[in-house]
JSON list of C-alpha atoms in Angstrom, two decimals:
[
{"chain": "A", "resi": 1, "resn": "UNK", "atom": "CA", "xyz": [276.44, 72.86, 202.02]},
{"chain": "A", "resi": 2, "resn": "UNK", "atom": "CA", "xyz": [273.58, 75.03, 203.81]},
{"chain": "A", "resi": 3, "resn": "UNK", "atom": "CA", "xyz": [270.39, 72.70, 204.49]},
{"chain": "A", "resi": 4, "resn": "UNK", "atom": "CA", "xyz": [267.33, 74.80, 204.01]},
{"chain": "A", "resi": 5, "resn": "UNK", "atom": "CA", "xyz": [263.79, 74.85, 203.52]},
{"chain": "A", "resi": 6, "resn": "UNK", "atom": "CA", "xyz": [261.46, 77.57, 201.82]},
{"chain": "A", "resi": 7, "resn": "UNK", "atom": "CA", "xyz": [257.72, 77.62, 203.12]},
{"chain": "A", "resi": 8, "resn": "UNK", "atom": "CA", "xyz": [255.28, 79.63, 201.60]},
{"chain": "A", "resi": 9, "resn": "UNK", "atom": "CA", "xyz": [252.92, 80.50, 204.52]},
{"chain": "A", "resi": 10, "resn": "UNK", "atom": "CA", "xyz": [250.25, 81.75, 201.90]},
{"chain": "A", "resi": 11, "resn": "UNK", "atom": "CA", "xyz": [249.26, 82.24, 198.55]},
{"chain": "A", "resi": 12, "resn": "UNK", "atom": "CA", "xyz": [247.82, 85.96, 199.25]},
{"chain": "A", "resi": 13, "resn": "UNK", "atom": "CA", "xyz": [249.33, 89.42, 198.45]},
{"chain": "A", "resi": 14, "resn": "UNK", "atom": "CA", "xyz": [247.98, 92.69, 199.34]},
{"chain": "A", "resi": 15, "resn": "UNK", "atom": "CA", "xyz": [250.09, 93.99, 196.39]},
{"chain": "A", "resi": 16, "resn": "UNK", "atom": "CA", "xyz": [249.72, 94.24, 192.88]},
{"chain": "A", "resi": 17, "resn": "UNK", "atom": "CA", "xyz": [253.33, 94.81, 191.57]},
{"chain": "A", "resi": 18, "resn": "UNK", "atom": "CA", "xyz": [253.17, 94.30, 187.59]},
{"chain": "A", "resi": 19, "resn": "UNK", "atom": "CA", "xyz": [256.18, 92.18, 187.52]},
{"chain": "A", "resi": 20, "resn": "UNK", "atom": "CA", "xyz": [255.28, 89.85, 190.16]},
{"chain": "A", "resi": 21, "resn": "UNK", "atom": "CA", "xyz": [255.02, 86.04, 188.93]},
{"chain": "A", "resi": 22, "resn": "UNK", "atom": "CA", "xyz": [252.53, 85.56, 191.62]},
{"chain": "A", "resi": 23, "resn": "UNK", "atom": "CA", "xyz": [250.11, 88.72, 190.50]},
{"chain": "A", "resi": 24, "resn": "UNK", "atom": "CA", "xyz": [247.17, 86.89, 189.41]},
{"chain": "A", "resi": 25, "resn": "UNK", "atom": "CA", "xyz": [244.14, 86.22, 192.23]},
{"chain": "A", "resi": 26, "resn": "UNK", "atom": "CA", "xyz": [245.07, 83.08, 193.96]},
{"chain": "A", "resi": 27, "resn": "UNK", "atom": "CA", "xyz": [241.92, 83.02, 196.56]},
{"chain": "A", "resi": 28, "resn": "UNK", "atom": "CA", "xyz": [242.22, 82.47, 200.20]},
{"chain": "A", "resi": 29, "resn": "UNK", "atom": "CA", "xyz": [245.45, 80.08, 200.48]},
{"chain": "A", "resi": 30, "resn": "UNK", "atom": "CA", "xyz": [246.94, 79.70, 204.17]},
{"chain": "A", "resi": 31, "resn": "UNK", "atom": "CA", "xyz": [248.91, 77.18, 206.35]},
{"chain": "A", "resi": 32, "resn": "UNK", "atom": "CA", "xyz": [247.55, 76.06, 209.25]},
{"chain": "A", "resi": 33, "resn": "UNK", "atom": "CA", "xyz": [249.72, 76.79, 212.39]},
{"chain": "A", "resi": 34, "resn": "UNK", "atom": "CA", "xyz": [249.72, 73.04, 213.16]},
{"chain": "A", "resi": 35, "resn": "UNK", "atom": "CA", "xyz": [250.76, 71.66, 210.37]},
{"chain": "A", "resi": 36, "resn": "UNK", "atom": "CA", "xyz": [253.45, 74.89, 209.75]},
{"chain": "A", "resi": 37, "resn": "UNK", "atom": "CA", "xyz": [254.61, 73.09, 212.77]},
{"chain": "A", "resi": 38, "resn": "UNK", "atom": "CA", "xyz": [254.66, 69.70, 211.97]},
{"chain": "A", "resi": 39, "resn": "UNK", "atom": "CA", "xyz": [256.82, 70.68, 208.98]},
{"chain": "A", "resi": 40, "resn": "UNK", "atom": "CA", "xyz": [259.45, 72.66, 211.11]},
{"chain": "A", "resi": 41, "resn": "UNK", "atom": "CA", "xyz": [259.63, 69.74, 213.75]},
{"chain": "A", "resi": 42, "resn": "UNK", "atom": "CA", "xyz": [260.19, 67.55, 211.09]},
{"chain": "A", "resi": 43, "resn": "UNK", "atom": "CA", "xyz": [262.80, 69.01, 209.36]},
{"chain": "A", "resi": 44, "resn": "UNK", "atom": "CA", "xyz": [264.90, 70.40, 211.92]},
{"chain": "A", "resi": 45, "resn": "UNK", "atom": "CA", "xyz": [264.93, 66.86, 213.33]},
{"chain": "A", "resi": 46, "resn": "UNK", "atom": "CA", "xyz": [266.30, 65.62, 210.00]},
{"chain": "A", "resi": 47, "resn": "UNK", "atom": "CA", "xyz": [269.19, 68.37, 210.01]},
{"chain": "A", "resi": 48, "resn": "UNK", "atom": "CA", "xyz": [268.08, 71.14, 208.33]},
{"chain": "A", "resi": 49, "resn": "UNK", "atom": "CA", "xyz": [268.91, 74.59, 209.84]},
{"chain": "A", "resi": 50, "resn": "UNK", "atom": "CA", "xyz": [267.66, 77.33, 208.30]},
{"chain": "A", "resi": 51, "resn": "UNK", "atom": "CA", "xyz": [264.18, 78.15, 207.04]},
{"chain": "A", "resi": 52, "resn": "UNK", "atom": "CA", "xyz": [262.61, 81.16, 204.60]},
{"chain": "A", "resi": 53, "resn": "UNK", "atom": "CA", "xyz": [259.34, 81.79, 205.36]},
{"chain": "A", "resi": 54, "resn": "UNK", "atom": "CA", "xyz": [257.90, 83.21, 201.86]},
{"chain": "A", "resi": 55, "resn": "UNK", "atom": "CA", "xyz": [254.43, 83.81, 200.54]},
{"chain": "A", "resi": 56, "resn": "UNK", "atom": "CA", "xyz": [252.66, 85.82, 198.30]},
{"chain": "A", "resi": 57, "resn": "UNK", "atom": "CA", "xyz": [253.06, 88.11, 201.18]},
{"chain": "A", "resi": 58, "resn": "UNK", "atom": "CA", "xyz": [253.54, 86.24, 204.63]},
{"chain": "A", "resi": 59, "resn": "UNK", "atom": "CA", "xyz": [253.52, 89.19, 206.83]},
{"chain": "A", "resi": 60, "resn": "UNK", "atom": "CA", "xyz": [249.57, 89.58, 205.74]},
{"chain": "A", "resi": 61, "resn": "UNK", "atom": "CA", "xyz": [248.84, 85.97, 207.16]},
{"chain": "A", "resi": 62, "resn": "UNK", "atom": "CA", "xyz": [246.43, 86.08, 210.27]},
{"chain": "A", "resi": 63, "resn": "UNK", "atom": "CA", "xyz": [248.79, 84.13, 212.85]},
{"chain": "A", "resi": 64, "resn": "UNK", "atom": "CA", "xyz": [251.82, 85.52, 210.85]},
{"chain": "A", "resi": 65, "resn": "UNK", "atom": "CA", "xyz": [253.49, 86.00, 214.37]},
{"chain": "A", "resi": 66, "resn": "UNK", "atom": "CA", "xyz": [252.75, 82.84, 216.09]},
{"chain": "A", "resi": 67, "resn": "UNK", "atom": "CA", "xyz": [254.40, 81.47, 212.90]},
{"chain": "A", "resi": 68, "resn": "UNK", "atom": "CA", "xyz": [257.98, 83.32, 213.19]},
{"chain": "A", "resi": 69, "resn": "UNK", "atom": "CA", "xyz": [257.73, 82.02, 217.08]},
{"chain": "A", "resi": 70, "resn": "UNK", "atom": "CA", "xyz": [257.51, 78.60, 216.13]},
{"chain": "A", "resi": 71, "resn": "UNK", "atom": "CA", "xyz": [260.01, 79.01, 213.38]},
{"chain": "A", "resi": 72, "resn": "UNK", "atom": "CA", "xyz": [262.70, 80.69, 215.37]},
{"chain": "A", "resi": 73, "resn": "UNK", "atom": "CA", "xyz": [261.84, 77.54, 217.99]},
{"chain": "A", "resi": 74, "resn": "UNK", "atom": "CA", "xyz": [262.93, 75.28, 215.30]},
{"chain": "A", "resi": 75, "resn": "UNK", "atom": "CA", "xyz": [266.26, 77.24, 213.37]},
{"chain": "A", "resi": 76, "resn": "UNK", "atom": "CA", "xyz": [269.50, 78.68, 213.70]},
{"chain": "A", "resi": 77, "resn": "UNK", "atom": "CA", "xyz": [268.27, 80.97, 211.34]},
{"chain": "A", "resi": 78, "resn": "UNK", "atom": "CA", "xyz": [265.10, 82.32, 209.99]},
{"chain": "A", "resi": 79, "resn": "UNK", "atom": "CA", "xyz": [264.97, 84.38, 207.12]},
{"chain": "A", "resi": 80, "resn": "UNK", "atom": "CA", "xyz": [261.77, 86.17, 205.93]},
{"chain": "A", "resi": 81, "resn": "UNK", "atom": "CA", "xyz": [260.91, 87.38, 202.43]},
{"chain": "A", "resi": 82, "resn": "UNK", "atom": "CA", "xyz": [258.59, 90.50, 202.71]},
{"chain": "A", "resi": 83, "resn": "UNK", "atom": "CA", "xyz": [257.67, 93.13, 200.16]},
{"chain": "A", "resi": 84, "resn": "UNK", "atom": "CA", "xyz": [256.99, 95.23, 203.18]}
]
């Protein structure tokens, strides 16, 4: 079995797709680089190899690309779901 973890890397969507669970306003909701971090260090450590970095919409997140860095650092694999 595949070990993986989802992280959302924010709440926020610059979209407004009508069948989207996540539609309604959800404010300004966004992990901090450090502690994105933290979480990667600590599960790749524990064996996990694969991560999803999800959001609302985690391409729109302000250090979006430090954040694939550090995850690509961390995992074999990196997947990234995008409505871009």
């Amino acid at each position: 079995m595949k070990k993986i973890i989802r992280v959302y890397i924010t709440e926020n969507c610059n979209s407004k797709c009508s069948n989207c669970f996540n539609a309604r306003e959800r404010g300004n909701s966004l992990i901090d680089v450090q502690h994105f971090e933290e979480i990667c260090h600590y599960f790749s450590s524990n064996g996990l190899s694969t991560i999803k970095v999800m959001g609302g919409e985690p391409t729109i997140h302000p250090n979006f690309s430090d954040i694939m860095a550090i995850a690509q650092e961390y995992f074999t694999a990196v997947f990234l779901f995008t409505i871009a």
